[in-house]
């Protein structure tokens, strides 16, 4: 029943776009934050040495 | 500086992820759900990655308890963090998919509730790691929690079979042909992405360990310093 209702969704691409942006953006954001944390950790190590 | 091997892994991951996304957006639409079903190509791989990441955490936890090598503890911690991120992303994508299909973003149905519990338990795992300062104690407690928390994975996976509700059963059995191929490509792409994230997160964990050790080595022994007798250099010179 739920599947039949979904088949009539007009703005399906809006939902698809939102889901893709959230997932891909989340992945890219996580990698970017990791890069930033690595840079900060290296900097802190250099400062200690 | 990034190693050449890691650089190649990153490039491969980017290429495969782009291919999977293009394929997911251009493959023929599902007969019953229409275009909205394309969300499956990011939602299912994200959930798969969360399971894989927590699986690696349990492997790292068991290996640490057996060997006491810091490398295993770092692996468990790094993978758990990635698992939490992907669990959160899978929940968000699932909510967006649920809105047109079920008519609401959230409903208290077994798969959703068990996945939300999984998310919060592993958030607790990360909080535990931050709360314990002693590296040995931290690794031991986290390893035990990492093993116990993994019990949830088969429960989450089987929840759609044990308590039939709104959520569909395994997507891999409900589709075939080009749609199934697209799903497998997306799973492969996300697995590559996981490998890149894990490699970076492990590098960060190694640096944080070095930093922690350097700070501990540089911290003066407060009690010892307090009982050290003051030098009489100034007095004797005078």
Coordinates of C-alpha atoms in Angstrom, one line a residue:
Chain A
X1 CA 0.0 0.0 0.0
X2 CA 2.8 2.4 1.0
X3 CA 4.6 1.6 -2.2
X4 CA 1.6 2.5 -4.3
X5 CA 1.2 5.8 -2.6
X6 CA 4.9 6.5 -3.2
X7 CA 4.5 5.9 -6.9
X8 CA 2.3 9.0 -7.1
X9 CA 4.9 11.3 -5.5
X10 CA 5.3 14.3 -7.8
X11 CA 8.3 15.8 -6.2
X12 CA 10.3 12.6 -5.9
X13 CA 13.4 14.2 -7.2
X14 CA 13.4 16.8 -4.3
X15 CA 13.6 13.9 -1.8
X16 CA 16.2 12.1 -3.9
X17 CA 18.4 15.3 -4.1
X18 CA 18.0 15.9 -0.4
X19 CA 19.1 12.4 0.5
X20 CA 22.1 12.4 -1.9
X21 CA 23.3 15.8 -0.7
X22 CA 23.0 14.8 3.0
X23 CA 24.9 11.5 2.5
X24 CA 27.6 12.8 0.1
X25 CA 27.9 16.1 1.9
X26 CA 28.2 14.2 5.2
X27 CA 30.9 12.0 3.9
X28 CA 32.9 14.9 2.4
X29 CA 32.4 17.0 5.5
X30 CA 33.7 14.1 7.7
X31 CA 36.8 13.7 5.5
X32 CA 37.4 17.5 5.6
X33 CA 37.1 17.6 9.4
X34 CA 39.5 14.7 9.7
X35 CA 42.0 16.6 7.5
X36 CA 41.6 19.6 9.8
X37 CA 42.1 17.5 12.9
X38 CA 45.2 15.9 11.5
X39 CA 46.7 19.3 10.6
X40 CA 46.0 20.6 14.1
X41 CA 47.5 17.5 15.8
X42 CA 50.6 17.8 13.6
X43 CA 50.9 21.5 14.6
X44 CA 50.4 20.7 18.3
X45 CA 53.2 18.0 18.1
X46 CA 55.5 20.4 16.3
X47 CA 54.9 23.0 19.0
X48 CA 55.7 20.5 21.8
X49 CA 58.9 19.5 20.1
Chain B
X1 CA 52.2 14.2 3.7
X2 CA 49.9 11.6 2.1
X3 CA 51.6 8.3 1.0
X4 CA 51.3 7.4 -2.7
X5 CA 49.4 4.3 -1.9
X6 CA 46.9 6.3 0.2
X7 CA 46.6 8.9 -2.6
X8 CA 45.7 6.1 -5.1
X9 CA 43.1 4.8 -2.7
X10 CA 41.6 8.2 -2.4
X11 CA 41.5 8.7 -6.2
X12 CA 39.9 5.3 -6.7
X13 CA 37.3 6.0 -4.0
X14 CA 36.4 9.3 -5.6
X15 CA 36.0 7.8 -9.0
X16 CA 34.0 4.8 -7.8
X17 CA 31.7 7.0 -5.7
X18 CA 31.1 9.4 -8.6
X19 CA 30.3 6.3 -10.9
X20 CA 27.9 4.9 -8.3
X21 CA 26.1 8.3 -7.8
X22 CA 25.7 8.8 -11.6
X23 CA 24.5 5.2 -12.0
X24 CA 22.1 5.6 -9.1
X25 CA 20.6 8.8 -10.6
X26 CA 20.3 7.5 -14.1
X27 CA 19.4 3.8 -13.8
X28 CA 15.8 2.9 -14.7
X29 CA 13.2 3.9 -12.1
X30 CA 11.7 1.2 -9.8
X31 CA 8.3 0.0 -11.1
X32 CA 6.4 0.4 -7.8
X33 CA 8.1 3.3 -6.0
X34 CA 9.3 5.3 -9.0
X35 CA 12.2 7.8 -8.7
X36 CA 12.1 8.1 -5.0
X37 CA 13.5 4.6 -4.7
X38 CA 16.8 6.0 -5.9
X39 CA 17.4 7.0 -2.3
X40 CA 18.1 3.3 -1.6
X41 CA 21.4 3.6 -3.5
X42 CA 22.8 5.8 -0.7
X43 CA 20.7 4.7 2.3
X44 CA 21.5 1.0 2.1
X45 CA 25.3 1.4 1.5
X46 CA 25.4 3.9 4.4
X47 CA 23.7 1.4 6.7
X48 CA 26.0 -1.4 5.4
X49 CA 29.1 0.7 6.1
X50 CA 27.9 1.4 9.7
X51 CA 27.6 -2.4 10.2
X52 CA 31.1 -3.0 8.7
X53 CA 32.6 -0.2 10.8
X54 CA 31.2 -1.6 14.0
X55 CA 32.3 -5.1 12.9
X56 CA 35.9 -3.7 12.6
X57 CA 35.5 -2.1 16.0
X58 CA 34.7 -5.5 17.6
X59 CA 37.7 -7.1 15.8
X60 CA 40.0 -4.3 17.1
X61 CA 38.5 -4.7 20.6
X62 CA 39.0 -8.5 20.8
X63 CA 42.5 -8.1 19.3
X64 CA 43.4 -5.5 21.9
X65 CA 42.2 -7.7 24.8
X66 CA 44.4 -10.5 23.5
X67 CA 47.5 -8.6 22.5
X68 CA 47.3 -5.2 24.4
X69 CA 48.8 -3.5 21.3
X70 CA 47.8 0.1 21.0
X71 CA 47.3 -0.3 17.2
X72 CA 44.2 -2.5 17.8
X73 CA 42.7 0.0 20.2
X74 CA 43.3 2.8 17.7
X75 CA 41.6 0.7 15.0
X76 CA 38.5 0.1 17.2
X77 CA 38.2 3.8 18.1
X78 CA 38.7 5.0 14.5
X79 CA 36.2 2.6 13.1
X80 CA 33.6 3.3 15.7
X81 CA 33.7 7.0 14.9
X82 CA 33.1 6.3 11.2
X83 CA 30.3 3.9 12.2
X84 CA 28.5 6.6 14.2
X85 CA 28.8 9.0 11.3
X86 CA 27.3 6.5 8.8
X87 CA 24.6 5.4 11.2
X88 CA 23.5 9.0 11.5
X89 CA 23.6 9.5 7.8
X90 CA 21.7 6.3 7.1
X91 CA 19.0 7.4 9.6
X92 CA 18.7 10.9 7.9
X93 CA 18.5 9.4 4.4
X94 CA 16.0 6.9 5.7
X95 CA 13.8 9.6 7.2
X96 CA 13.8 11.5 3.8
X97 CA 12.8 8.2 2.1
X98 CA 10.1 7.5 4.7
X99 CA 8.3 10.9 4.2
X100 CA 7.0 10.2 0.7
X101 CA 6.6 6.4 1.2
X102 CA 5.2 6.2 4.7
X103 CA 3.8 9.7 4.9
X104 CA 6.0 10.7 7.9
X105 CA 9.7 11.2 8.6
X106 CA 9.7 9.1 11.7
X107 CA 7.6 6.3 13.2
X108 CA 8.3 4.1 16.2
X109 CA 8.8 1.0 14.1
X110 CA 11.3 -1.8 15.1
X111 CA 14.1 -1.1 12.5
X112 CA 14.1 2.6 13.2
X113 CA 14.0 2.2 17.0
X114 CA 16.8 -0.4 17.0
X115 CA 19.0 1.7 14.7
X116 CA 18.5 4.8 16.8
X117 CA 19.5 2.8 19.9
X118 CA 22.6 1.6 18.0
X119 CA 23.5 5.2 17.2
X120 CA 23.2 6.3 20.8
X121 CA 25.0 3.3 22.3
X122 CA 28.0 3.9 20.0
X123 CA 27.8 7.7 20.8
X124 CA 28.2 6.5 24.4
X125 CA 31.2 4.4 23.3
X126 CA 32.9 7.5 22.0
X127 CA 31.9 9.5 25.1
X128 CA 33.5 6.7 27.3
X129 CA 36.7 7.0 25.3
X130 CA 36.8 10.7 26.1
X131 CA 35.9 10.3 29.7
X132 CA 38.8 8.0 30.8
X133 CA 42.2 9.6 30.8
X134 CA 44.4 6.6 31.6
X135 CA 45.2 5.0 28.1
X136 CA 45.2 1.4 29.5
X137 CA 41.9 1.8 31.4
X138 CA 40.4 3.6 28.4
X139 CA 41.4 0.8 26.0
X140 CA 40.1 -1.9 28.4
X141 CA 36.7 -0.3 29.1
X142 CA 36.2 0.6 25.4
X143 CA 37.1 -2.9 24.2
X144 CA 34.5 -4.4 26.6
X145 CA 31.9 -1.9 25.5
X146 CA 32.8 -2.4 21.8
X147 CA 32.2 -6.1 22.1
X148 CA 29.0 -5.8 24.1
X149 CA 27.5 -3.1 21.8
X150 CA 28.1 -5.3 18.8
X151 CA 25.3 -7.6 20.0
X152 CA 22.9 -5.0 18.6
X153 CA 24.0 -5.5 15.0
X154 CA 22.2 -8.8 14.4
X155 CA 19.2 -7.5 16.2
X156 CA 19.0 -4.4 14.0
X157 CA 19.6 -6.6 10.9
X158 CA 17.0 -9.1 11.8
X159 CA 14.4 -6.6 13.2
X160 CA 12.7 -6.5 9.8
X161 CA 12.2 -10.2 9.9
X162 CA 11.4 -10.8 13.5
X163 CA 8.9 -7.9 13.9
X164 CA 7.3 -7.3 10.5
X165 CA 6.3 -3.7 10.3
X166 CA 6.6 -0.7 7.9
X167 CA 10.2 -1.1 7.0
X168 CA 10.8 -3.4 4.0
X169 CA 12.9 -6.6 4.3
X170 CA 16.5 -6.8 2.9
X171 CA 16.8 -4.7 -0.3
X172 CA 19.1 -7.2 -1.8
X173 CA 16.2 -9.7 -2.1
X174 CA 13.6 -7.2 -3.2
X175 CA 15.3 -6.0 -6.4
X176 CA 17.0 -7.6 -9.4
X177 CA 18.6 -6.9 -12.7
X178 CA 20.2 -3.4 -13.2
X179 CA 18.8 -2.1 -10.0
X180 CA 20.6 -4.8 -8.0
X181 CA 23.8 -4.2 -9.9
X182 CA 23.5 -0.5 -9.1
X183 CA 23.1 -1.3 -5.4
X184 CA 26.2 -3.5 -5.4
X185 CA 28.2 -0.8 -7.2
X186 CA 27.1 1.7 -4.5
X187 CA 28.1 -0.7 -1.7
X188 CA 31.5 -1.1 -3.3
X189 CA 31.9 2.6 -3.7
X190 CA 31.0 3.3 0.0
X191 CA 33.4 0.5 1.1
X192 CA 36.2 2.3 -0.8
X193 CA 35.2 5.6 0.9
X194 CA 35.3 3.7 4.3
X195 CA 38.8 2.5 3.5
X196 CA 39.9 6.2 2.9
X197 CA 38.2 7.5 6.0
X198 CA 39.6 4.7 8.1
X199 CA 43.1 5.3 6.8
X200 CA 42.9 9.0 7.7
X201 CA 41.2 8.4 11.0
X202 CA 44.0 5.9 11.9
X203 CA 46.6 8.5 11.0
X204 CA 44.8 11.0 13.3
X205 CA 44.6 8.4 16.1
X206 CA 48.4 7.8 15.8
X207 CA 49.1 11.5 16.0
X208 CA 46.8 11.9 19.0
X209 CA 48.6 9.0 20.8
X210 CA 52.0 10.7 20.1
X211 CA 50.6 14.0 21.4
X212 CA 49.3 12.3 24.5
X213 CA 52.6 10.6 25.2
X214 CA 54.6 13.8 24.5
X215 CA 52.4 15.8 26.9
X216 CA 52.7 13.1 29.6
X217 CA 56.4 13.1 29.2
X218 CA 56.6 16.9 29.4
X219 CA 54.4 17.2 32.5
X220 CA 56.5 17.9 35.6
X221 CA 56.1 15.5 38.5
X222 CA 54.1 17.9 40.7
X223 CA 54.4 15.9 43.9
X224 CA 58.1 15.3 43.3
X225 CA 58.7 18.9 42.5
X226 CA 57.0 20.0 45.7
X227 CA 59.2 18.0 48.0
X228 CA 62.4 18.9 46.2
X229 CA 64.5 21.0 48.5
X230 CA 65.2 24.5 47.1
X231 CA 68.7 25.1 45.9
X232 CA 70.9 27.4 48.0
X233 CA 72.8 28.7 45.0
X234 CA 72.0 32.3 45.7
X235 CA 72.8 32.0 49.4
X236 CA 76.1 30.2 49.1
X237 CA 77.2 32.6 46.3
X238 CA 76.3 35.6 48.5

